[in-house]
mmCIF file of C-alpha atoms in Angstrom:
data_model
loop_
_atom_site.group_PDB
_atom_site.id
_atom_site.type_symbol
_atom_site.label_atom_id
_atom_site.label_comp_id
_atom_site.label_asym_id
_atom_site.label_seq_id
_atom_site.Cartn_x
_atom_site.Cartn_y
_atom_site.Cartn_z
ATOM 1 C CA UNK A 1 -8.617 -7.194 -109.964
ATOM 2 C CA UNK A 2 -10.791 -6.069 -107.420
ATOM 3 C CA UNK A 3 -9.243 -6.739 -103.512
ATOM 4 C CA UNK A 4 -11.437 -6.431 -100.734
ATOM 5 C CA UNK A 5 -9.519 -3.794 -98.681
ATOM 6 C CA UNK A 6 -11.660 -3.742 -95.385
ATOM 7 C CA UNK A 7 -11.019 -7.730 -94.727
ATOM 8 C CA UNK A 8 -8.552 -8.343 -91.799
ATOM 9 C CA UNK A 9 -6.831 -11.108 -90.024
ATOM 10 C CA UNK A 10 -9.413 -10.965 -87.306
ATOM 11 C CA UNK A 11 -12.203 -12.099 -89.450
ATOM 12 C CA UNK A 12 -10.195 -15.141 -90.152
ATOM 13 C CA UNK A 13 -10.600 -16.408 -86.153
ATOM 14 C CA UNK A 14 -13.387 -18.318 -84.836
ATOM 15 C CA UNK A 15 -14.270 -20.456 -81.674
ATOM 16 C CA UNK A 16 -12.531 -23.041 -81.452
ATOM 17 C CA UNK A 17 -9.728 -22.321 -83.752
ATOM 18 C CA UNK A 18 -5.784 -22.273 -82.807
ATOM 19 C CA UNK A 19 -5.639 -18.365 -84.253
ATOM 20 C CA UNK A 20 -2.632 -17.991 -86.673
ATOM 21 C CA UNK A 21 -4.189 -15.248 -88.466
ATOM 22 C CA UNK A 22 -4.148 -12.434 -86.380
ATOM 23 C CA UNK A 23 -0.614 -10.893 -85.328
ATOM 24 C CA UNK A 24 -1.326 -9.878 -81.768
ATOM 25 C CA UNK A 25 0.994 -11.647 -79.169
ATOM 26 C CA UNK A 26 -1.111 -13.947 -77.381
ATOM 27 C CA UNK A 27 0.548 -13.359 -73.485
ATOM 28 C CA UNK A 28 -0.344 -12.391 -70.055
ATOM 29 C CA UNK A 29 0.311 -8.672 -69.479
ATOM 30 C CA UNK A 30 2.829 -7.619 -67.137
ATOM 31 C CA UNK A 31 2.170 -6.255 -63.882
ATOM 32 C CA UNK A 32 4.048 -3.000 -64.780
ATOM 33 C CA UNK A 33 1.675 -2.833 -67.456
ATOM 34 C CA UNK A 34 -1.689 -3.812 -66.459
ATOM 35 C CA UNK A 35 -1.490 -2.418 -62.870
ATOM 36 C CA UNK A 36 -1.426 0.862 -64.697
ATOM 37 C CA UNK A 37 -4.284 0.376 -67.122
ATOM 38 C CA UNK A 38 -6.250 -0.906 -63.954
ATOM 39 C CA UNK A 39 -5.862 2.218 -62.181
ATOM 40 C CA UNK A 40 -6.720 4.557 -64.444
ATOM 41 C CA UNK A 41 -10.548 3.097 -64.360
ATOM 42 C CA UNK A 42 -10.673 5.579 -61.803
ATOM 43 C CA UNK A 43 -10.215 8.002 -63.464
ATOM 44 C CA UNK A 44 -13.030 7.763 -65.837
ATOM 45 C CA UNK A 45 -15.479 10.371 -64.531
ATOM 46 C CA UNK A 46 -12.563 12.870 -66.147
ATOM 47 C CA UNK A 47 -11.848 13.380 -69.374
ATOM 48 C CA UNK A 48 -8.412 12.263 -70.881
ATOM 49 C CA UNK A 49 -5.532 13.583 -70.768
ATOM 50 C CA UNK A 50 -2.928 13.290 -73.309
ATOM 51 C CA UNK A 51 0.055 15.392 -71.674
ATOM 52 C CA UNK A 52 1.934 12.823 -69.832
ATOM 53 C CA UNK A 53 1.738 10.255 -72.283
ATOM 54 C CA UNK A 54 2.988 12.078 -75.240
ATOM 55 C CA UNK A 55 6.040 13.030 -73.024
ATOM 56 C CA UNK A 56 6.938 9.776 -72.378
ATOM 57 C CA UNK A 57 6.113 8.451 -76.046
ATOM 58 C CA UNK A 58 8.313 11.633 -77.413
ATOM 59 C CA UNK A 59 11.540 11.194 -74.115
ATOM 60 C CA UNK A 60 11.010 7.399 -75.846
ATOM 61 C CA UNK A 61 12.281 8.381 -79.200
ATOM 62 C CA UNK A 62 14.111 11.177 -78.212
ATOM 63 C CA UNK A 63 11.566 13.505 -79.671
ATOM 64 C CA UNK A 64 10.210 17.083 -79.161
ATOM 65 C CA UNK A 65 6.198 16.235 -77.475
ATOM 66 C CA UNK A 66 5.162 18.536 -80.392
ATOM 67 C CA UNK A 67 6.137 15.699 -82.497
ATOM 68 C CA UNK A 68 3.689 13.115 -81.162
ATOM 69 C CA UNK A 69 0.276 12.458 -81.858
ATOM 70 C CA UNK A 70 -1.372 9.594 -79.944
ATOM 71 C CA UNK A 71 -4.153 7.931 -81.847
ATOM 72 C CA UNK A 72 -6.851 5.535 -81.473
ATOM 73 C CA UNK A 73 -4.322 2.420 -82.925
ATOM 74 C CA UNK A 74 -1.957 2.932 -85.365
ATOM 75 C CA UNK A 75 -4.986 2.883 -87.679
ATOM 76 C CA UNK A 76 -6.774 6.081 -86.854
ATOM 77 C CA UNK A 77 -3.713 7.576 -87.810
ATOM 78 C CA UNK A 78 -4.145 6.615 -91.386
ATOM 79 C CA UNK A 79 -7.722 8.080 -91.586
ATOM 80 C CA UNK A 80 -6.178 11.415 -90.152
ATOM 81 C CA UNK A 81 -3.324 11.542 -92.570
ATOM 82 C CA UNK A 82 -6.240 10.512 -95.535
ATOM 83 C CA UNK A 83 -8.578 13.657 -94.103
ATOM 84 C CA UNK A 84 -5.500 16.143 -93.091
ATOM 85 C CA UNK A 85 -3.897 15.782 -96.534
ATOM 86 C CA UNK A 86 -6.736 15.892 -99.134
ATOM 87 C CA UNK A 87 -4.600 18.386 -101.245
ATOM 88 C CA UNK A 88 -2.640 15.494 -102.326
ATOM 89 C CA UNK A 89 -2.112 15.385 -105.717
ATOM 90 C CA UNK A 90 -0.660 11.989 -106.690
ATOM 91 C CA UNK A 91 -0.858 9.138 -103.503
ATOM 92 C CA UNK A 92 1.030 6.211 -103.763
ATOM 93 C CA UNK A 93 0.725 2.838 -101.325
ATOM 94 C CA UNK A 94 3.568 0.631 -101.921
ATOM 95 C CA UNK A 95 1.918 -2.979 -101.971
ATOM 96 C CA UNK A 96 1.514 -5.247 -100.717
ATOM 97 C CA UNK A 97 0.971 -4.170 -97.534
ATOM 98 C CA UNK A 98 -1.598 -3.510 -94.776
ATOM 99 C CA UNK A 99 -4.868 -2.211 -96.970
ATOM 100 C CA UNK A 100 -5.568 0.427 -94.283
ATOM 101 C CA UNK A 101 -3.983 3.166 -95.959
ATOM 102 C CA UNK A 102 -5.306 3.073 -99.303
ATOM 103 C CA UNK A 103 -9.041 1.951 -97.789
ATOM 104 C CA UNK A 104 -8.843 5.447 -95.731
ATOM 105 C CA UNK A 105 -7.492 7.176 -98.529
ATOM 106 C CA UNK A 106 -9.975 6.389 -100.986
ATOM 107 C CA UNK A 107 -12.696 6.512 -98.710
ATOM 108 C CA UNK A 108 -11.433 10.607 -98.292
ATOM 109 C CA UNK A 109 -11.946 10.780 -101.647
ATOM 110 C CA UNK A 110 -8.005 10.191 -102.827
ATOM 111 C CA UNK A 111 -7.504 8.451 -106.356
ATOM 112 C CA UNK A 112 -4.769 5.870 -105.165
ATOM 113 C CA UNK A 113 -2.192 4.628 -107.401
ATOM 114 C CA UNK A 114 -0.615 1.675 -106.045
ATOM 115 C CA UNK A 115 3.433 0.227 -106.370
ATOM 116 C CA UNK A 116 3.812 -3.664 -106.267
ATOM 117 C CA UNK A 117 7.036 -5.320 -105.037
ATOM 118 C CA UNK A 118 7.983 -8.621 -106.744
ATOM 119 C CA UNK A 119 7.834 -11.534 -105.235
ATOM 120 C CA UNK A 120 10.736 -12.708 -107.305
ATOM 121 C CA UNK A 121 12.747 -10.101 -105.721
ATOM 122 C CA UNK A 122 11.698 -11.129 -102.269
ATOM 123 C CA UNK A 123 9.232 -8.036 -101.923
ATOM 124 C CA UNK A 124 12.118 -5.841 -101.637
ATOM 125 C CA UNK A 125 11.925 -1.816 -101.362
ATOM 126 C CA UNK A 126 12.732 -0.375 -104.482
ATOM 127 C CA UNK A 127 12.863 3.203 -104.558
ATOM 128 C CA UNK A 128 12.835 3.980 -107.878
ATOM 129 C CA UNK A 129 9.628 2.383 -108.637
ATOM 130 C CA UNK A 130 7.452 5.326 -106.776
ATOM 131 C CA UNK A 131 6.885 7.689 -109.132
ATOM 132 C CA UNK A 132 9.115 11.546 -108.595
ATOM 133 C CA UNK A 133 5.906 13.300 -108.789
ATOM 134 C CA UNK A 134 4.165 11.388 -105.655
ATOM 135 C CA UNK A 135 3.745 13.864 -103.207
ATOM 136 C CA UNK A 136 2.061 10.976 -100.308
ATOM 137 C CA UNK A 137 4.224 7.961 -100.093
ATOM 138 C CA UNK A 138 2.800 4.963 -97.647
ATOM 139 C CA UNK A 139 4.951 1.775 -96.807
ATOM 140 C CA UNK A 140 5.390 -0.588 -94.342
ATOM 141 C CA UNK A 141 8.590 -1.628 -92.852
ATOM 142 C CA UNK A 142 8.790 -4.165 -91.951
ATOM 143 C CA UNK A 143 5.928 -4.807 -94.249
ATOM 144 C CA UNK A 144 2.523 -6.410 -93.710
ATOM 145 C CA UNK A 145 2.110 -9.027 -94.995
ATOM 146 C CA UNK A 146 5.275 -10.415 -96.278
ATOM 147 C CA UNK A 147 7.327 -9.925 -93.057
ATOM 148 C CA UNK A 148 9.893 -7.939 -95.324
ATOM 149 C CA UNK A 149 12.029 -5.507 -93.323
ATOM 150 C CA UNK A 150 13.771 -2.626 -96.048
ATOM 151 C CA UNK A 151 17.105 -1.182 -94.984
ATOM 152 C CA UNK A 152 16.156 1.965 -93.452
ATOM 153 C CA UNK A 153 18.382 3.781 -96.019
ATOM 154 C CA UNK A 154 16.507 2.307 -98.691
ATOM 155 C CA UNK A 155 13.361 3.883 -96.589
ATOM 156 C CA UNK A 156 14.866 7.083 -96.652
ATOM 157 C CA UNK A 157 15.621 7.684 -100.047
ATOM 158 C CA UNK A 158 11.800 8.072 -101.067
ATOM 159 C CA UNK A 159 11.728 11.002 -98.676
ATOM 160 C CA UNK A 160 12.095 14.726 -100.083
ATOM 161 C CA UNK A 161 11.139 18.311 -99.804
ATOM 162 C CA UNK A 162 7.019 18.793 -100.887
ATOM 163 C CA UNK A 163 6.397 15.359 -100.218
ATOM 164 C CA UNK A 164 4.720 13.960 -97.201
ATOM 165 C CA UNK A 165 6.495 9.937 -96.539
ATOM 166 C CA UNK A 166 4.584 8.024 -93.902
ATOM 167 C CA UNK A 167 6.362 4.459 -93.042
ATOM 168 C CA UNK A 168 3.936 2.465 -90.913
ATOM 169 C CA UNK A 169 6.320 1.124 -88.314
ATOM 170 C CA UNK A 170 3.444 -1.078 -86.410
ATOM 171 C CA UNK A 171 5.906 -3.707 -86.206
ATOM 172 C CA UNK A 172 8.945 -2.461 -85.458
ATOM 173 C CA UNK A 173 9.196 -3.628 -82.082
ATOM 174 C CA UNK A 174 9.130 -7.446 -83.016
ATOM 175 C CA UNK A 175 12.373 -7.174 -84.930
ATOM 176 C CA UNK A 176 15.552 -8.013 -84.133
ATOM 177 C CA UNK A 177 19.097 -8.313 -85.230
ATOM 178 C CA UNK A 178 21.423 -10.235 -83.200
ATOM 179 C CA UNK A 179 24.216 -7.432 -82.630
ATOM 180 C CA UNK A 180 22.264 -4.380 -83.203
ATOM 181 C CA UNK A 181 21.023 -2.314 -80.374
ATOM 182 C CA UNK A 182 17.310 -0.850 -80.424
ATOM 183 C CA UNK A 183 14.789 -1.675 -83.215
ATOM 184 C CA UNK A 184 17.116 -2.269 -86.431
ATOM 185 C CA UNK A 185 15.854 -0.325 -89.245
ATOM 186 C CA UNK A 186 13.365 2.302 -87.364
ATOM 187 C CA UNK A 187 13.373 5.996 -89.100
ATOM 188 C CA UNK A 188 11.308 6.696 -85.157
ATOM 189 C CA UNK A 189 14.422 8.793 -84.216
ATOM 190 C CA UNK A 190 14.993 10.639 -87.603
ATOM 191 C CA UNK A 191 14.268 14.044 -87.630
ATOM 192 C CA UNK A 192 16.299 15.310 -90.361
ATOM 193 C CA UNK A 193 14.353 13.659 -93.618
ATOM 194 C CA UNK A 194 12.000 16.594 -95.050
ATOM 195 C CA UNK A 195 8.155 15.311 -94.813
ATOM 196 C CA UNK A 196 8.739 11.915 -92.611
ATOM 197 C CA UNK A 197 5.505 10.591 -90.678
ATOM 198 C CA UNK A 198 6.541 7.231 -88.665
ATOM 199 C CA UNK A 199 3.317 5.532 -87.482
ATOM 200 C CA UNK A 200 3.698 2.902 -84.494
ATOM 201 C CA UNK A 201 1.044 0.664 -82.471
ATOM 202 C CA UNK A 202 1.564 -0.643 -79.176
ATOM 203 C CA UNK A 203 -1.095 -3.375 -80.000
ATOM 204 C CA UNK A 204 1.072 -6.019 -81.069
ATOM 205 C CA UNK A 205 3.739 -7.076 -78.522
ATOM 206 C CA UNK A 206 1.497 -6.024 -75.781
ATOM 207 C CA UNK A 207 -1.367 -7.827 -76.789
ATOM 208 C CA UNK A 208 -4.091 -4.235 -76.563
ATOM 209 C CA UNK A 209 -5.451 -4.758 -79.654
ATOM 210 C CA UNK A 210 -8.824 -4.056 -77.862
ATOM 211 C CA UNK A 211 -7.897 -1.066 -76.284
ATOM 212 C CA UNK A 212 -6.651 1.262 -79.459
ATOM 213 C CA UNK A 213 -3.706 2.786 -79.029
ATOM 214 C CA UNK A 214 -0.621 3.836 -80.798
ATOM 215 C CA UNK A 215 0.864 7.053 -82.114
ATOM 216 C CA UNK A 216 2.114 9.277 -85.090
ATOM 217 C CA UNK A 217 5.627 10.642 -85.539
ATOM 218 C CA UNK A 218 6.580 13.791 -87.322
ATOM 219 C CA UNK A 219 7.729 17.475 -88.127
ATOM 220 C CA UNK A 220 5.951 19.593 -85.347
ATOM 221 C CA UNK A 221 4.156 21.162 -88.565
ATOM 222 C CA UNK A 222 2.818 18.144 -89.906
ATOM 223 C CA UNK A 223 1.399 16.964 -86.502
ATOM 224 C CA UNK A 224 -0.568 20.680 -86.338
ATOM 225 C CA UNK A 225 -1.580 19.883 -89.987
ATOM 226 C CA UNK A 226 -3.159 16.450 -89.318
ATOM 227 C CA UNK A 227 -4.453 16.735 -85.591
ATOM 228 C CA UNK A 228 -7.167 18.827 -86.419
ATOM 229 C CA UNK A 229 -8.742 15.983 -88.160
ATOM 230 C CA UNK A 230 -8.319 14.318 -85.149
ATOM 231 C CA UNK A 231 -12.273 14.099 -82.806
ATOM 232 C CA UNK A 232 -11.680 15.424 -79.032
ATOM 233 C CA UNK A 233 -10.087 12.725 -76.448
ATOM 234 C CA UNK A 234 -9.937 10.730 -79.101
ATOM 235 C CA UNK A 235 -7.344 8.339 -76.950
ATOM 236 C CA UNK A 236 -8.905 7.092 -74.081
ATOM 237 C CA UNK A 237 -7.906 7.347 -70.334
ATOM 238 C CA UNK A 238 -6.742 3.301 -70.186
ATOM 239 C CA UNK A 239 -5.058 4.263 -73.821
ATOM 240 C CA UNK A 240 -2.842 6.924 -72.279
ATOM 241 C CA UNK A 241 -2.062 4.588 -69.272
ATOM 242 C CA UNK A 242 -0.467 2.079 -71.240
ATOM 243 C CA UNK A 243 0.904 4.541 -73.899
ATOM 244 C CA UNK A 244 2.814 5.991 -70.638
ATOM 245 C CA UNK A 245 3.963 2.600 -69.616
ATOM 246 C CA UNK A 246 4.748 0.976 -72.578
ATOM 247 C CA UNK A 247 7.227 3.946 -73.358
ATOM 248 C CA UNK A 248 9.114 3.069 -70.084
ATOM 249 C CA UNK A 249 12.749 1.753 -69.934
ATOM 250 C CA UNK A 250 11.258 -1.299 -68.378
ATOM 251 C CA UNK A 251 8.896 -2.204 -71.086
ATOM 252 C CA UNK A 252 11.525 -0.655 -73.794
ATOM 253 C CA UNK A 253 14.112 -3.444 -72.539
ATOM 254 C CA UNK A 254 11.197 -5.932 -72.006
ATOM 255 C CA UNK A 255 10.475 -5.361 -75.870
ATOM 256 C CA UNK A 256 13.598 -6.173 -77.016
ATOM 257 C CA UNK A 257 14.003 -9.713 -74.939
ATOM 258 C CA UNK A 258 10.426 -10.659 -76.619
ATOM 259 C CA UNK A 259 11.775 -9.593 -79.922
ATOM 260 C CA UNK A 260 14.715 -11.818 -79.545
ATOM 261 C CA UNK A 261 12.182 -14.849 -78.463
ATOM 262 C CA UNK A 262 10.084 -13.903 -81.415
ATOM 263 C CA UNK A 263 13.519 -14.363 -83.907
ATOM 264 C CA UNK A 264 14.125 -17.611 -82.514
ATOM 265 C CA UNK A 265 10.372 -18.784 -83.285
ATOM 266 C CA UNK A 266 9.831 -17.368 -86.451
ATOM 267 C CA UNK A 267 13.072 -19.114 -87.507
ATOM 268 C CA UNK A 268 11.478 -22.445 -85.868
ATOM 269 C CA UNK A 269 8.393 -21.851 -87.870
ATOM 270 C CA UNK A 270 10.233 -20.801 -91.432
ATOM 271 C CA UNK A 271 12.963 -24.151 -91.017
ATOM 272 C CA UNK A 272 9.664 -26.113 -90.887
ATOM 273 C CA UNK A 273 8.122 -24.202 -93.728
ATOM 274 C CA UNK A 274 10.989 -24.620 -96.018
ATOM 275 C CA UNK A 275 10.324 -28.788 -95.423
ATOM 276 C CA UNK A 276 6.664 -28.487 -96.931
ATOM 277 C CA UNK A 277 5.787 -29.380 -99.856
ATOM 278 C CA UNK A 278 5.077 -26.796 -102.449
ATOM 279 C CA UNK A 279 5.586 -24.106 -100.036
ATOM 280 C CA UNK A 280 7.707 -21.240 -101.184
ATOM 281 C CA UNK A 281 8.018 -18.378 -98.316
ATOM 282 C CA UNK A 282 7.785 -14.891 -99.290
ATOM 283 C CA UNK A 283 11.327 -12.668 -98.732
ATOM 284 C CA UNK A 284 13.159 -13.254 -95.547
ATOM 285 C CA UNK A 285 10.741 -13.061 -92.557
ATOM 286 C CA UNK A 286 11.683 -10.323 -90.062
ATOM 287 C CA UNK A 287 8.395 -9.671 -87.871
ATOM 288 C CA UNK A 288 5.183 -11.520 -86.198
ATOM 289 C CA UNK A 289 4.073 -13.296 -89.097
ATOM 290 C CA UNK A 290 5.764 -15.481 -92.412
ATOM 291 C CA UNK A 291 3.470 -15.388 -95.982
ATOM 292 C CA UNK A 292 4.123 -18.689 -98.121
ATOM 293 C CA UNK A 293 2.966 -18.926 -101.421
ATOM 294 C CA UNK A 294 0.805 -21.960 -102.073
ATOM 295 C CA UNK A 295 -0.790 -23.870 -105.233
ATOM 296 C CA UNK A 296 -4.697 -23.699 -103.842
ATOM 297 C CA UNK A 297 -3.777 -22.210 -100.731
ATOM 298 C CA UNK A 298 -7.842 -20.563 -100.717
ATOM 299 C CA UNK A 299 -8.441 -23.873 -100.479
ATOM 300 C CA UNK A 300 -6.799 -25.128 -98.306
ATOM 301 C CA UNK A 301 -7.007 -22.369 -95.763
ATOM 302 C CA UNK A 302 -10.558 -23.649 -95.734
ATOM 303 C CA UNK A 303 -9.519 -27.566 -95.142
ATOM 304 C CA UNK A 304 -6.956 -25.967 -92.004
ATOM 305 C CA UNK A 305 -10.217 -24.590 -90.367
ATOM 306 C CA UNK A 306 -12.327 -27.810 -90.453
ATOM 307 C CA UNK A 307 -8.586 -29.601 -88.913
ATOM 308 C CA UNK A 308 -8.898 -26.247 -86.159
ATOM 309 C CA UNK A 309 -6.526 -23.572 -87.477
ATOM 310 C CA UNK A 310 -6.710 -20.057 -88.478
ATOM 311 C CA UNK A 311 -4.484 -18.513 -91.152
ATOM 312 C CA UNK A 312 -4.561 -15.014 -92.860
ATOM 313 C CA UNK A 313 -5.913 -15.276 -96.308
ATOM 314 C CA UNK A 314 -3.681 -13.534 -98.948
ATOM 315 C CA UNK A 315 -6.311 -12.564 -102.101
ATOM 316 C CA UNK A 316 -7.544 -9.322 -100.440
ATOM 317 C CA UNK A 317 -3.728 -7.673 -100.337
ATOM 318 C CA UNK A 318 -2.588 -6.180 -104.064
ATOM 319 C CA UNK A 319 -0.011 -7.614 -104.778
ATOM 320 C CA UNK A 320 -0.452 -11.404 -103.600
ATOM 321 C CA UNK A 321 -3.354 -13.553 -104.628
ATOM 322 C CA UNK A 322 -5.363 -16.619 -103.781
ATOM 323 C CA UNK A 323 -2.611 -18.877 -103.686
ATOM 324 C CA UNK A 324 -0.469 -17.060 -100.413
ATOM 325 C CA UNK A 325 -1.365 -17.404 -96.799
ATOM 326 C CA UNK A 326 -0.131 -15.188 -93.693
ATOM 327 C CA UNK A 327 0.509 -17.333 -90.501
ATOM 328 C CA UNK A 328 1.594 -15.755 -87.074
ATOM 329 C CA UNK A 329 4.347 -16.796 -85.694
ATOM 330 C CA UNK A 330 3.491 -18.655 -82.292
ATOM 331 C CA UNK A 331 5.495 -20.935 -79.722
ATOM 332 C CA UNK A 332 7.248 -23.755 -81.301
ATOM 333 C CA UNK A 333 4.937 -26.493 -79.876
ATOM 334 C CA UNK A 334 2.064 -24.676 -81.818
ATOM 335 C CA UNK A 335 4.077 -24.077 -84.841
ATOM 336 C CA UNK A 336 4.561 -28.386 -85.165
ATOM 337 C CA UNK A 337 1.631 -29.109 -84.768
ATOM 338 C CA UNK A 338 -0.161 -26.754 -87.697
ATOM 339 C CA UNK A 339 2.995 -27.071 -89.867
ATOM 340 C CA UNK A 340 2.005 -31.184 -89.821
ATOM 341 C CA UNK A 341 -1.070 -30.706 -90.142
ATOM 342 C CA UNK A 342 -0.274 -28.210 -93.045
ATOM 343 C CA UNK A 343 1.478 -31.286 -94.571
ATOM 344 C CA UNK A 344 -0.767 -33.400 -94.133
ATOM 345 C CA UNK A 345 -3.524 -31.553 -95.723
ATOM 346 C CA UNK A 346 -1.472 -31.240 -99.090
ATOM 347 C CA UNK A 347 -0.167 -34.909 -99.328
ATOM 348 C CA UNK A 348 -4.020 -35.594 -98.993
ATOM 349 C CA UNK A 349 -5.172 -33.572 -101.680
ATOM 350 C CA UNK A 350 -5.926 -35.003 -104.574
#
């Protein structure tokens, strides 16, 4: 089956449409934020400089500055690793997932061989499905699309001397476990597992998706292997701004309260899911957005957008298939009123 890996959620959006499909937080920025960013339009006669902001993304994790590279989003980072590692013998993207990584992989010329989680087994992390000789490992946690979040143990076990593992953690910020301090299952800290690459994007939360900007996470040696693939000032002035602020203990503790608001709507929006009929939801939800599986859910994605909503179709991730939608998890007054009209669209079908 052939998946179109360059489709995202932001084709899905049009005027006029409630957007469900795209998982940016749709919220005004925050002064400590955007006063920044503002500023730095000053600046732009000079070129950028990345100094300052990788100290404050590395004192963030409680990492080395060596052992941050800032990128242009989360998903330059996956063309760099694609370019930086083409001595790769065996790559393997765990699916389904974001289609980023294996789109820049074979477009550097990579033969991909993919992993699928089960639905059956809630799209759960199985280690022993990658294959011992895989020497590039990519998966998501928590996952895109299916909102899966592995144990970070489980994570950890695919990691290993001679190969390189790189967990795209884009999301990690909009999970939350009631009790646990920080991000629960983040590998952003670890510095011990042999070959770890922890991608992050500050897109999502803070609502920059047009501005580009996250960062890469790793051994001081792999960052000096991949950067070179990287163009010059490749992160823009307004980039490093909010890179610099968003790494603050302000927005750090800002994070987490949003992540807590998220966990109370996405549990809103899944309690209303699990009422639908013929809706079966994909694993237990842990980030931005909830995938349900669907009987004609193509076609009915297409009968939501003449009733005014957007949703995330599900045939262009390996793994899933026509009949499984993404939807974003918004405020609760939002979430009623697609979730009936959701209903409504299936009691009317034929």
């Amino acid at each position: 089956m052939t998946f179109d890996l360059d489709h995202h959620g932001d084709a899905e959006v049009g005027a006029g449409l409630v957007d469900l499909a795209v998982n940016v937080r749709h919220q005004a920025m925050p002064s400590w934020l955007a006063d920044p960013i503002a500023a730095s339009l000053g600046r732009l006669s000079a070129y950028p400089d990345a100094r300052a902001a990788t100290a404050a993304v590395a004192a963030r994790h409680r990492r080395d500055p060596a052992e941050v590279l800032l990128t242009a989003g989360a998903a330059q980072a996956f063309v760099l690793l694609a370019q930086a590692l083409r001595g790769a013998r065996r790559p393997v993207v765990v699916h389904p997932q974001f289609t980023e990584p294996e789109a820049a992989l074979i477009n550097a010329g990579h033969r991909v061989d993919r992993v699928l989680l089960r639905a059956e087994e809630g799209f759960r992390l199985d280690p022993a499905l990658v294959p011992e000789e895989s020497d590039l490992v990519f998966v998501g946690n928590p996952t895109n699309p299916t909102s899966v979040l592995h144990p970070a143990a489980d994570v950890a076990k695919l990691a290993r001397p001679g190969r390189v593992l790189v967990v795209d953690e884009a999301f990690a910020d909009t999970t939350y476990l009631p009790g646990r301090d920080g991000e629960p299952e983040s590998l952003a800290g670890e510095t011990a597992l042999p070959g770890l690459v922890v991608l992050r994007s500050l897109t999502k939360t803070w609502g920059l998706a047009g501005l580009r900007i996250g960062y890469l996470l790793g051994s001081a040696d792999l960052v000096r292997r991949i950067k070179p693939a990287q163009p010059l000032w490749a992160v823009s002035t307004p980039a490093l701004a909010a890179a610099t602020a968003c790494a603050s203990p302000v927005a750090v503790a800002a994070e987490r309260e949003i992540a807590a608001e998220m966990a109370r709507e996405r549990a809103h929006l899944v309690d209303r899911l699990r009422h639908v009929p013929s809706v079966t939801i994909a694993g237990e939800p842990a980030s931005a957005f909830v995938t349900i599986h669907l009987p004609h859910a193509d076609q009915i994605r297409l009968e939501l957008r003449e009733r005014g909503y957007a949703v995330r179709r599900g045939d262009t991730f390996p793994g899933l298939g026509g009949d499984w939608l993404r939807i974003a998890v918004r405020d609760t007054a939002t979430t009623d009123g697609f979730v009936q009209t959701l209903t409504d669209v299936i009691e009317e079908r034929p």
